[in-house]
Short mmCIF file of C-alpha atoms and ligand atoms in Angstrom, two decimals:
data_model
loop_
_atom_site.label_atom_id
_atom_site.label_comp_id
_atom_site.label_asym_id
_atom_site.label_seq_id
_atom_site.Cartn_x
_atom_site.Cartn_y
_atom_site.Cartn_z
CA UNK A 1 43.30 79.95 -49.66
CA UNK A 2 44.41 76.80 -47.82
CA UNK A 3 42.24 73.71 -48.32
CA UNK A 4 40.03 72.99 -45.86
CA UNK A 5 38.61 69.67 -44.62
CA UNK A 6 35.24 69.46 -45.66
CA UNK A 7 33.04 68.00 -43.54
CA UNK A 8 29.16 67.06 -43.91
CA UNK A 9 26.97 68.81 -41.05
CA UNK A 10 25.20 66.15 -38.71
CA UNK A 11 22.40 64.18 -41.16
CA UNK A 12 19.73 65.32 -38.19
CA UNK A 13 20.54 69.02 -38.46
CA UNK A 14 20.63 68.73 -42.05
CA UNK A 15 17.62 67.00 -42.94
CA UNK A 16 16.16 69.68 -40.40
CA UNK A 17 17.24 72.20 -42.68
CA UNK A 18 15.65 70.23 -45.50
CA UNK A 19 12.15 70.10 -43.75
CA UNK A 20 11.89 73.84 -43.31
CA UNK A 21 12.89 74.44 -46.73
CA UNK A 22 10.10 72.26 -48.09
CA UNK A 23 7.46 73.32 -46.12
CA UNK A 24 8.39 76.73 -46.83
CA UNK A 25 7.51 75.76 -50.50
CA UNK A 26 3.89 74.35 -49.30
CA UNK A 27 5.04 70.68 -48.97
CA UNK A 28 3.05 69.28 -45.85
CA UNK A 29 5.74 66.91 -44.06
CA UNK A 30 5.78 64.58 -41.03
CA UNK A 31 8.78 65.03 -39.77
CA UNK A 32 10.06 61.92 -37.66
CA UNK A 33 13.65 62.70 -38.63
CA UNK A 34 15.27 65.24 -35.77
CA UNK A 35 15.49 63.92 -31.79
CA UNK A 36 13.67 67.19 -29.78
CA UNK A 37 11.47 66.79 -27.23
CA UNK A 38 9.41 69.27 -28.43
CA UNK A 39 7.23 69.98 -25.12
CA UNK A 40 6.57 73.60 -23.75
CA UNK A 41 9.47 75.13 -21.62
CA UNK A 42 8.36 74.90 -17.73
CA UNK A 43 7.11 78.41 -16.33
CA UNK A 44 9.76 77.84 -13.49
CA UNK A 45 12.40 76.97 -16.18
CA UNK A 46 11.57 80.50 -17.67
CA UNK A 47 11.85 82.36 -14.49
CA UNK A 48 15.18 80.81 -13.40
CA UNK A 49 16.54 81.77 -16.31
CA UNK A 50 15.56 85.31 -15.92
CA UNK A 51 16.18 85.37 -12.95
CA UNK A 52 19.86 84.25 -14.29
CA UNK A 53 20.16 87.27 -16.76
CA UNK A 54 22.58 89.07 -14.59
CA UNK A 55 25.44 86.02 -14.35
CA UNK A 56 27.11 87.83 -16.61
CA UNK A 57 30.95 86.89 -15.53
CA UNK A 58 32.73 83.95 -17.13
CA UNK A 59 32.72 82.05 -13.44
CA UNK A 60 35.01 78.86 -13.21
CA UNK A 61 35.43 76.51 -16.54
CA UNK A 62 33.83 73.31 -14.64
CA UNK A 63 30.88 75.54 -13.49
CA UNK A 64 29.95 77.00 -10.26
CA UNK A 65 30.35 75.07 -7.14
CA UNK A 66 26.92 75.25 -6.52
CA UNK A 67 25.62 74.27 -9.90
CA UNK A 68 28.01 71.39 -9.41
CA UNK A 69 27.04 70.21 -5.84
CA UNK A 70 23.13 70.03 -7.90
CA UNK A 71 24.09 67.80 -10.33
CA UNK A 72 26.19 65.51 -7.89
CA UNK A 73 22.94 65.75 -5.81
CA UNK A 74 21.05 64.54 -9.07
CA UNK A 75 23.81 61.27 -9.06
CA UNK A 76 23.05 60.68 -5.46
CA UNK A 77 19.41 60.29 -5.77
CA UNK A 78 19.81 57.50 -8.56
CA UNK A 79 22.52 55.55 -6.10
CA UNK A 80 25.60 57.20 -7.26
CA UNK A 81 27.58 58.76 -4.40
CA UNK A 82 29.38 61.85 -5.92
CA UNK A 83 31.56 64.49 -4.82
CA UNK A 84 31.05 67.94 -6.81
CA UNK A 85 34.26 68.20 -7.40
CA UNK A 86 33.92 64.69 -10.27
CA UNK A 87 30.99 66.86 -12.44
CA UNK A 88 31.79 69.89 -15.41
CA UNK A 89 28.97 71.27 -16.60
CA UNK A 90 28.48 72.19 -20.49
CA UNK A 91 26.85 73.55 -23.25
CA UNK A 92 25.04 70.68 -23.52
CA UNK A 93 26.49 67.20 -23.25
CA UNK A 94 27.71 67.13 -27.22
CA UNK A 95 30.65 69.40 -26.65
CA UNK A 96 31.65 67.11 -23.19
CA UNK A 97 31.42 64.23 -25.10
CA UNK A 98 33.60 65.71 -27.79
CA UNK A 99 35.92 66.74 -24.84
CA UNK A 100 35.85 63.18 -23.39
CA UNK A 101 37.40 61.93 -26.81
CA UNK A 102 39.93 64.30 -27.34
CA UNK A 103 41.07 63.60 -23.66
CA UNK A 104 41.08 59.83 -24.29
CA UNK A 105 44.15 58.17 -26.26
CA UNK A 106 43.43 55.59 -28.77
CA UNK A 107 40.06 54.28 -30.67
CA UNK A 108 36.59 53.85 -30.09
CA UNK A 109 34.25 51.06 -30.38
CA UNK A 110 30.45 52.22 -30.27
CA UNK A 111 27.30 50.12 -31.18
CA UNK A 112 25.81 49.42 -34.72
CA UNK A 113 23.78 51.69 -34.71
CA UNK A 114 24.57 54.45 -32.76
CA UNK A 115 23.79 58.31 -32.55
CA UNK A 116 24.87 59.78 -35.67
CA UNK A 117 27.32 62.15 -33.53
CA UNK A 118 29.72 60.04 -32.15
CA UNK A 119 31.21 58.70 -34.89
CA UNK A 120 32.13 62.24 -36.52
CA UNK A 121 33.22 63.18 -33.38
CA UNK A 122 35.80 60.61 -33.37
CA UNK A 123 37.06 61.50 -36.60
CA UNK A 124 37.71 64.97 -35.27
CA UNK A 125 39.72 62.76 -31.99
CA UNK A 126 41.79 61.26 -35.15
CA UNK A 127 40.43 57.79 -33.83
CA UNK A 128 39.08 55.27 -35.99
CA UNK A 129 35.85 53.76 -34.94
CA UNK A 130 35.07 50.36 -34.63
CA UNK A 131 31.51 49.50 -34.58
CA UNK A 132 29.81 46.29 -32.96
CA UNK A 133 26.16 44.95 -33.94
CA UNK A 134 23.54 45.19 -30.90
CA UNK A 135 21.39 42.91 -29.54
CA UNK A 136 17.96 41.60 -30.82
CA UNK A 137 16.31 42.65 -28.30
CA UNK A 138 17.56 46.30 -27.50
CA UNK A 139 20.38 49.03 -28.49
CA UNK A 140 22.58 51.05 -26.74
CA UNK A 141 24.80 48.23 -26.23
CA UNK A 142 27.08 45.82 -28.34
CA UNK A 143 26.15 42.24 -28.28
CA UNK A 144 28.63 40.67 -25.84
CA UNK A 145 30.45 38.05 -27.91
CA UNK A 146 30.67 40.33 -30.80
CA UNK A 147 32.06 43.13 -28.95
CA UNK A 148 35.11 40.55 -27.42
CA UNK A 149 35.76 39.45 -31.57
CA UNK A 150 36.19 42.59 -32.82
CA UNK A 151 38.66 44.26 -29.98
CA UNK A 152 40.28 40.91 -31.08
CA UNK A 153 40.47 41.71 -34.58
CA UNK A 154 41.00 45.82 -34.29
CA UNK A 155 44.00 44.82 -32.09
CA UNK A 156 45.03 42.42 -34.90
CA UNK A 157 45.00 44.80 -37.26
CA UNK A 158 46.94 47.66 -35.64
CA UNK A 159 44.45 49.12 -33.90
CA UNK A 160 43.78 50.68 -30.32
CA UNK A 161 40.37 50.41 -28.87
CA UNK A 162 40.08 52.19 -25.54
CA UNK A 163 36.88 53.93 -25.64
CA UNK A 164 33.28 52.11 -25.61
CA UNK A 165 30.34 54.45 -25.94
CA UNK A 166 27.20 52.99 -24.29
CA UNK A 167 23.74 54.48 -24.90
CA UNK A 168 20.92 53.90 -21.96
CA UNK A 169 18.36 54.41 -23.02
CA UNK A 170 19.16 54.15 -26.58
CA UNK A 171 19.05 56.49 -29.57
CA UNK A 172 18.66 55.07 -32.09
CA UNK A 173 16.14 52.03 -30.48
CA UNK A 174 14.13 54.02 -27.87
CA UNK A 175 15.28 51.07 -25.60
CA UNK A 176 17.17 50.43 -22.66
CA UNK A 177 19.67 47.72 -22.17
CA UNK A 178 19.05 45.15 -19.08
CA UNK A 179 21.11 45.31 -15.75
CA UNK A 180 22.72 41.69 -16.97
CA UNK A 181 23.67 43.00 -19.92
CA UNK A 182 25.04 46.20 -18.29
CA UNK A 183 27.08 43.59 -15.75
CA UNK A 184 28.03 41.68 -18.99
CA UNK A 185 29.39 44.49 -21.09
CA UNK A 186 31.10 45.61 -18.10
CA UNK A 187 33.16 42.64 -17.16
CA UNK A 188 34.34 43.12 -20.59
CA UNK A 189 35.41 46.36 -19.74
CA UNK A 190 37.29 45.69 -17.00
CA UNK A 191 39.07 42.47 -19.01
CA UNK A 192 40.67 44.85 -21.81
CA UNK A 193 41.01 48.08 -20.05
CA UNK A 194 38.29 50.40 -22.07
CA UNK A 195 36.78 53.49 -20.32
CA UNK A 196 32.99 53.55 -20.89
CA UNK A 197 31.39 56.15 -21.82
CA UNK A 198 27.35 56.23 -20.49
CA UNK A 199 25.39 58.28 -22.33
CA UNK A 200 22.26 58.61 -20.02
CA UNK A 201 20.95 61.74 -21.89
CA UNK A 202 17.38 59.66 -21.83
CA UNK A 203 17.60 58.36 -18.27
CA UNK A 204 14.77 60.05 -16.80
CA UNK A 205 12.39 59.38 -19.65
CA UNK A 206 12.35 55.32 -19.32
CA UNK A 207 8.70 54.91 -20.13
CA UNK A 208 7.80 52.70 -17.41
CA UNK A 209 10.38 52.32 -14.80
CA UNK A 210 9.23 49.87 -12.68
CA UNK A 211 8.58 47.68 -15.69
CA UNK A 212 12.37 48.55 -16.92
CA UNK A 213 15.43 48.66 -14.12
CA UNK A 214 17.60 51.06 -14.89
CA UNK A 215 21.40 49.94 -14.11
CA UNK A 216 24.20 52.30 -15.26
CA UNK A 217 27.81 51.10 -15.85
CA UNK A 218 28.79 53.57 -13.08
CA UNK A 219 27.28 51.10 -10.12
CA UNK A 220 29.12 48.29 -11.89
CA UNK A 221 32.32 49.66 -13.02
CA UNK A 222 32.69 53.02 -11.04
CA UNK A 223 36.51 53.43 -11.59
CA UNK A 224 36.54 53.23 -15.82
CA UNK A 225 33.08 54.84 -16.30
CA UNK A 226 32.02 58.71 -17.54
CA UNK A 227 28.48 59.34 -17.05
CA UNK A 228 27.05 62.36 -19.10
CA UNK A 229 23.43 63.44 -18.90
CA UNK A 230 21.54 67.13 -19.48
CA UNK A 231 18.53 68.72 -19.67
CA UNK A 232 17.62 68.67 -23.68
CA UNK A 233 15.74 65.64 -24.29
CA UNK A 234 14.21 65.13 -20.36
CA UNK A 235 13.02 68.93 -20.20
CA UNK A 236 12.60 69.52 -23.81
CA UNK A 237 15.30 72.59 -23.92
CA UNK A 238 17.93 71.19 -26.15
CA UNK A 239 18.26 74.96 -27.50
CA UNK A 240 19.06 76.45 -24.27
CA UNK A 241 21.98 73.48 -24.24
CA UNK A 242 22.71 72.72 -20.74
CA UNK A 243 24.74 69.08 -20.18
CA UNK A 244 26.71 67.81 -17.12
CA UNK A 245 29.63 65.08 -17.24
CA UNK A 246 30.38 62.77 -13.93
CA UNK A 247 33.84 61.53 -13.98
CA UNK A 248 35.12 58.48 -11.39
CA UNK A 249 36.61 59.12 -8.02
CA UNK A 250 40.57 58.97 -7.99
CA UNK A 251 43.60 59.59 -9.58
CA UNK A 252 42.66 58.72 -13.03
CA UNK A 253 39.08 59.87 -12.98
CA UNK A 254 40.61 63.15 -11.55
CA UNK A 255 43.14 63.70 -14.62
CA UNK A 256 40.53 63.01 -17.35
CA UNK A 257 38.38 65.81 -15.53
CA UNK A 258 41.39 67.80 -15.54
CA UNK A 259 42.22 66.96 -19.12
CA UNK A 260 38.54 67.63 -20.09
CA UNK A 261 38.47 70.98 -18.43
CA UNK A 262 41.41 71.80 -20.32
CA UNK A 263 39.61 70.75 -23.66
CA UNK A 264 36.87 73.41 -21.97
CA UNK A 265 38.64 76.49 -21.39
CA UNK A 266 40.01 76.11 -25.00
CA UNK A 267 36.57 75.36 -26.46
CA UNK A 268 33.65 76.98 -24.50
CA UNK A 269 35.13 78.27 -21.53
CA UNK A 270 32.22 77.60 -19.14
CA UNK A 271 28.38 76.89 -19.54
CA UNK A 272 26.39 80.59 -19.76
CA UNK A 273 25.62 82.10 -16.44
CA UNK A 274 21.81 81.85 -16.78
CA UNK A 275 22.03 78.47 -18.04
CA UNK A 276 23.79 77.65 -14.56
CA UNK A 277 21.21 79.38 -13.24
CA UNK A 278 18.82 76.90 -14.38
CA UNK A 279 20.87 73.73 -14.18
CA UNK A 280 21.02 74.25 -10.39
CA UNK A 281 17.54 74.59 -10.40
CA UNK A 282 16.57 71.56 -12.09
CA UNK A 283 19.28 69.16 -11.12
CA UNK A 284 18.00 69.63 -7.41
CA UNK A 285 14.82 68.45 -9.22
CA UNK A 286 12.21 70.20 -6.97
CA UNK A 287 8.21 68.11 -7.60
CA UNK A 288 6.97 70.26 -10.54
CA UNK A 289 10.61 69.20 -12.26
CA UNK A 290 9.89 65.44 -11.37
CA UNK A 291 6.20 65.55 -12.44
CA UNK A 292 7.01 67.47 -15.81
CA UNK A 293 9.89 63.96 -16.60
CA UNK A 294 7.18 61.71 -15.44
CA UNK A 295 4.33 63.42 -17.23
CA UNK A 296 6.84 63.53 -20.40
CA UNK A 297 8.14 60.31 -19.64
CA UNK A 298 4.48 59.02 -20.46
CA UNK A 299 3.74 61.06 -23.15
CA UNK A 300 6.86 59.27 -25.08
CA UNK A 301 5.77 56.31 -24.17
CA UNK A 302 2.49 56.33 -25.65
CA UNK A 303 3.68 57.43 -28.75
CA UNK A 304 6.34 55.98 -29.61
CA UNK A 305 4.42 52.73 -28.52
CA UNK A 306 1.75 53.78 -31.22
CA UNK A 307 4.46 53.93 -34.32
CA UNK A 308 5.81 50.81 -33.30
CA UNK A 309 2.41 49.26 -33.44
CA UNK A 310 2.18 50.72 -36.57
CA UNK A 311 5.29 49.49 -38.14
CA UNK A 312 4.97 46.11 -36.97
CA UNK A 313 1.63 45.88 -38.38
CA UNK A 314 3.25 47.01 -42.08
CA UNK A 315 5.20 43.47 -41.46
CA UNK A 316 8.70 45.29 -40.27
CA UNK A 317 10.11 43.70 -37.06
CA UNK A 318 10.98 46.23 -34.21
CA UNK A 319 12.25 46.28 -30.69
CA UNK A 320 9.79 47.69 -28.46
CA UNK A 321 10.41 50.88 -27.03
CA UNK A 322 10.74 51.99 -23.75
CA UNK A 323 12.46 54.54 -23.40
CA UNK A 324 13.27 58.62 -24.83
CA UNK A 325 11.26 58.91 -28.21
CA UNK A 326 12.31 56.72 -30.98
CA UNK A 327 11.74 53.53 -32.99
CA UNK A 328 14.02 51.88 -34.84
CA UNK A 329 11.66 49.56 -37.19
CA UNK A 330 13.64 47.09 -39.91
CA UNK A 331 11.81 46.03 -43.15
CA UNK A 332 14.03 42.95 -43.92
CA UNK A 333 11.30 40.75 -44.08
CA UNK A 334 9.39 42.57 -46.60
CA UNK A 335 13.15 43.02 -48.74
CA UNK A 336 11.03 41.32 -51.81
CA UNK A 337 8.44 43.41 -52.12
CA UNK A 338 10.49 46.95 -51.34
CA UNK A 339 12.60 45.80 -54.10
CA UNK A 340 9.54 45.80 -57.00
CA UNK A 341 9.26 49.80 -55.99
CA UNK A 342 13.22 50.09 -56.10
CA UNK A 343 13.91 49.91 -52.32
CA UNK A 344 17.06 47.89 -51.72
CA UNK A 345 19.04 49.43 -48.71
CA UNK A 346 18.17 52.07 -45.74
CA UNK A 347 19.04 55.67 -48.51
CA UNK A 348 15.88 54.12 -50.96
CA UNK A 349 14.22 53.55 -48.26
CA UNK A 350 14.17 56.92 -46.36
CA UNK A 351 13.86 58.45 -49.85
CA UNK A 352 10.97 56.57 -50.86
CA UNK A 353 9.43 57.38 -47.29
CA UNK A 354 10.01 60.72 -48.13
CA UNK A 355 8.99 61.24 -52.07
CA UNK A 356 5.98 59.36 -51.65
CA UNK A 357 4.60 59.56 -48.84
CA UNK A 358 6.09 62.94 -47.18
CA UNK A 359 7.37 61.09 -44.66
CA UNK A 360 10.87 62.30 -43.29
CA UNK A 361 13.22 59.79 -41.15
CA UNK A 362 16.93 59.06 -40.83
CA UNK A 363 18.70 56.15 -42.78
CA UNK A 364 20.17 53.64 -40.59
CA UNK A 365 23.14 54.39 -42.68
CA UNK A 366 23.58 57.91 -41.36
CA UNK A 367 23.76 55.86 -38.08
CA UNK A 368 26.31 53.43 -38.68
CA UNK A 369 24.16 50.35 -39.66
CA UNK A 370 25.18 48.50 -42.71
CA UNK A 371 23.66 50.13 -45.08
CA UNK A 372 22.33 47.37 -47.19
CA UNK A 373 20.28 47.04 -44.02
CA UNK A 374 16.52 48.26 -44.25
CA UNK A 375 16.41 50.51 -41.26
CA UNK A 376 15.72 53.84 -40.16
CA UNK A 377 15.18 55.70 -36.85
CA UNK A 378 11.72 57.50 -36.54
CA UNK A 379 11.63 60.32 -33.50
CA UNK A 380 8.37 60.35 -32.65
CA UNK A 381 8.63 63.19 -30.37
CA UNK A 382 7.78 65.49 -33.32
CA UNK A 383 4.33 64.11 -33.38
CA UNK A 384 2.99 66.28 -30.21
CA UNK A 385 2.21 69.59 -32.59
CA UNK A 386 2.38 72.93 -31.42
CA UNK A 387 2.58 74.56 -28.16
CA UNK A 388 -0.97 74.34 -27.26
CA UNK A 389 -1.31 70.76 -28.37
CA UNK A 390 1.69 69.76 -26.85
CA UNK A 391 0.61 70.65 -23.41
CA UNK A 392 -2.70 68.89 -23.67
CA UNK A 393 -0.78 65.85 -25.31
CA UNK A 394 1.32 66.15 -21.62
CA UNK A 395 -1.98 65.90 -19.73
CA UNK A 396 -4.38 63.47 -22.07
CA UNK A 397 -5.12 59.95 -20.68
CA UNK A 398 -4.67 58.32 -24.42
CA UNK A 399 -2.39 60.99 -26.58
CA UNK A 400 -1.94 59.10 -29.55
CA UNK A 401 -6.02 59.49 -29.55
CA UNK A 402 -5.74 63.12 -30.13
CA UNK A 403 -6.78 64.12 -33.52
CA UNK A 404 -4.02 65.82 -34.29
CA UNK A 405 -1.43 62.71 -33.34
CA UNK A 406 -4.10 60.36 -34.81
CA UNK A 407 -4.22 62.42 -37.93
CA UNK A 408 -0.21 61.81 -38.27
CA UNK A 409 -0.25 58.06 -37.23
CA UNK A 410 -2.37 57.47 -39.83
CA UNK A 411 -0.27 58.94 -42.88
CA UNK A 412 3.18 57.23 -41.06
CA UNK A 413 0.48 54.06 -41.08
CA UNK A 414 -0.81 54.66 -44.82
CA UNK A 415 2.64 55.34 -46.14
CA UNK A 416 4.88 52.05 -44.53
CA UNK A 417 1.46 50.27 -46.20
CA UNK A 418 2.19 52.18 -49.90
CA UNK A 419 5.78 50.73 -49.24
CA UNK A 420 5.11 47.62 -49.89
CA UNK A 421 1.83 47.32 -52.03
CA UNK A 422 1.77 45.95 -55.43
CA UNK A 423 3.45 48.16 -58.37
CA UNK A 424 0.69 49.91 -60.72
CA UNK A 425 -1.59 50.51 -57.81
CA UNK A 426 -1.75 53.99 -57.15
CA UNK A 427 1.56 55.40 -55.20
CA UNK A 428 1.80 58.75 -55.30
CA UNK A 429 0.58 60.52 -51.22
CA UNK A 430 -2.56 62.73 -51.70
CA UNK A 431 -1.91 66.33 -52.44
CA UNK A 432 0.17 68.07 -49.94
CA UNK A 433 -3.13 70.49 -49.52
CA UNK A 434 -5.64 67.22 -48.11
CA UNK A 435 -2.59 66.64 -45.24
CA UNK A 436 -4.14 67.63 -41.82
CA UNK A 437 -2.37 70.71 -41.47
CA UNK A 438 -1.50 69.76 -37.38
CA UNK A 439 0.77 67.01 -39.03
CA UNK A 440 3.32 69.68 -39.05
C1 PLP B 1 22.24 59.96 -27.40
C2 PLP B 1 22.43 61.43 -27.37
N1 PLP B 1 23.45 61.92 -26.66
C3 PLP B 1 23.69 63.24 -26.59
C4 PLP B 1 22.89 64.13 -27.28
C5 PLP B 1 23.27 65.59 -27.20
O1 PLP B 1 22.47 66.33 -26.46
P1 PLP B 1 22.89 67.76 -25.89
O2 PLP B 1 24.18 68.17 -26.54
O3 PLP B 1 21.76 68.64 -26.25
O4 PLP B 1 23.07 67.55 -24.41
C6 PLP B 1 21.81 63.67 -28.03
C7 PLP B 1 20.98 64.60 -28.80
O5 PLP B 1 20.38 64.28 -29.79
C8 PLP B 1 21.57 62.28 -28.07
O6 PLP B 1 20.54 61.78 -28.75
#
């Protein structure tokens, strides 16, 4: 047989994998290591997409008009004028962006860290990637000045940045970059000719948004900028994998739709029927669709707000979060003391997290960041438990008070404390058996 190229599968889906394996041999696990919203589907979710059982035909590869005219609706609402004719719906926003970067010429720059997906999927374009620290003070987003020095220095060196993935609100961080920045990063743009790419998968669950202004590179650079956005993270259905892209108005924005729906009708052909069903539905975002984000939105919040709290209080230093479901903590100033317990870089440290204290969470290696770096992202969306719990997580005034989130903050807190406390004092996590069993 021919050789194939062998590539690993995503580190999220993988360590996944891992997880039910190792409960399925008794191990109790939290599992902070895989970005699902894990909430209950919406009753009116469920019935649209029965009611969508009998789309059976193919329909057109962009999706139907009317599914379209929703999700330009959706744009409208935020500010965003937008014709239906500039949005293709997908099987979730993953295979769009995958289309945007096979439809794009040249290489991509994308920040340090990013979502472990985009990188791959550039390697699949045949581009290299070129990646560009963030901020202090949030992700998403390169930091300005470093972003100008390296398309500098990739142009030097033969390559051909054209592509700049942005992230708002951030995954990896949980946060959201600030208008200025977005103006900033923009103005860059425009000076060496890159298309943006906004990834707004996690726009509707900004934790506060009064507190946090949303600005999107489409109101500042409309002409160079590809929103993409979907239902998995904001309506917790990443399985039923429904995404939308918005491309700019005119001639170019027109040919990289075309060129995308090209990469479509190759790939996937069109988004399910029922699924377009149900993305018409909730794009026109009737009240119980806006209270379920804001409820969610909330929920996140809270929780994510209560592992930060705990990580800084192990001594790590972490950007807030405020927004989606993840924290992105950084042990570098506790590098001496991981080091007596053989921690020296982000793989020791997830595997430490993980062999001692059960504790499952992604290296900031998997993600891009240098991997000497002490990182890792922790989804706390996995915290919420099951079905029943989740919903009355959705409604509680204080859900991180919940005894069943409470009981899992308090391993996460008792095992970023064994981290760092003194060699020969007991290290080993207390028998899978004493773990509250809702910590799963
Ligand atoms: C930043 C980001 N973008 C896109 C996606 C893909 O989501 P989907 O393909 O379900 O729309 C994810 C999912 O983890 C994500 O975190």
């Amino acid at each position: 047989m021919t050789a194939v190229t062998f590539a690993p599968p995503s580190p999220n889906l993988a360590l996944n994998q891992l997880v039910d394996r190792r409960r399925a041999q008794g191990d109790s696990l939290v599992h902070l290591a895989f970005g699902e919203a894990r909430l209950p589907v919406l009753p009116q979710l469920a019935e649209q997409l029965a009611i969508g059982a009998s789309r059976s035909a193919y329909g057109p590869v962009a999706g139907a008009d009317s599914v379209r005219a929703a999700v330009a609706g959706y744009f409208a609402r935020r500010g965003l004028p937008t014709e239906a004719d500039r949005i293709v719906v997908g099987p979730g926003s993953k295979p769009l962006l995958m289309a945007v970067q096979l439809a794009v010429p040249g290489d991509v720059l994308l920040p340090q860290p990013a979502w472990n997906t985009y990188a791959p999927q550039a390697a699949y374009a045949g581009k290299q990637v070129f990646g560009v620290p963030i901020p202090r003070e949030y992700g998403g987003m390169p930091e300005p000045g470093a972003l100008r020095e390296t398309i500098r220095r990739a142009r030097l060196t033969g390559g051909d940045p054209r592509l700049l993935v942005l992230t708002l609100p951030d995954n990896p961080t949980g946060t959201l970059a600030p208008p200025a920045a977005v103006h900033e990063i923009c103005a860059i743009a425009q000076a060496e000719d890159l298309l943006v790419v906004s990834d707004e998968i996690y726009r509707d669950i900004v934790h506060d948004p009064q507190a946090t202004p949303f600005l999107s590179p489409a109101d500042v650079a409309p002409e160079r900028t590809v929103v993409t956005t979907g239902l998995s993270k904001t309506l917790g259905i990443g399985g039923w994998r429904i995404g939308a892209a918005r491309f700019p108005a005119g001639e170019a924005g027109e040919l990289l739709r075309d060129s995308v729906v090209a990469a479509a009708s190759e790939l996937w052909s069109t988004l399910a029927g029922p699924m377009q069903q149900v993305a018409e539905y909730a794009f026109a975002e009737p009240p119980e669709i806006v209270a379920r984000k804001r409820a969610s939105a909330r929920l996140h919040g809270a929780v994510a707000r209560a592992v930060h709290r705990i990580a800084v209080g192990a001594g790590a230093v972490c950007r807030p979060p405020t927004g989606g479901f993840y924290v992105y903590p950084d042990f570098e100033p506790l590098r001496g003391r991981l080091a007596a317990h053989g921690i020296t870089d982000s793989a020791s440290l997830a595997a430490s997290l993980l062999e001692d204290s059960g504790i499952v969470v992604l290296g900031g290696h998997l993600l891009g960041d240098r991997p000497h770096a002490l990182r890792f992202k922790a989804a706390t969306s996995l915290l919420y438990g099951d079905e029943r719990q989740q919903q009355e997580a959705l409604l509680a005034d204080d859900p991180a008070g919940l005894p069943h989130i409470a009981a899992a903050l308090s391993i996460i807190a008792e095992g970023f404390a064994r981290l760092t406390r003194p060699p020969g004092r007991p290290s080993r996590r207390t028998p899978p058996d004493a773990t509250p069993k809702e910590s799963r």
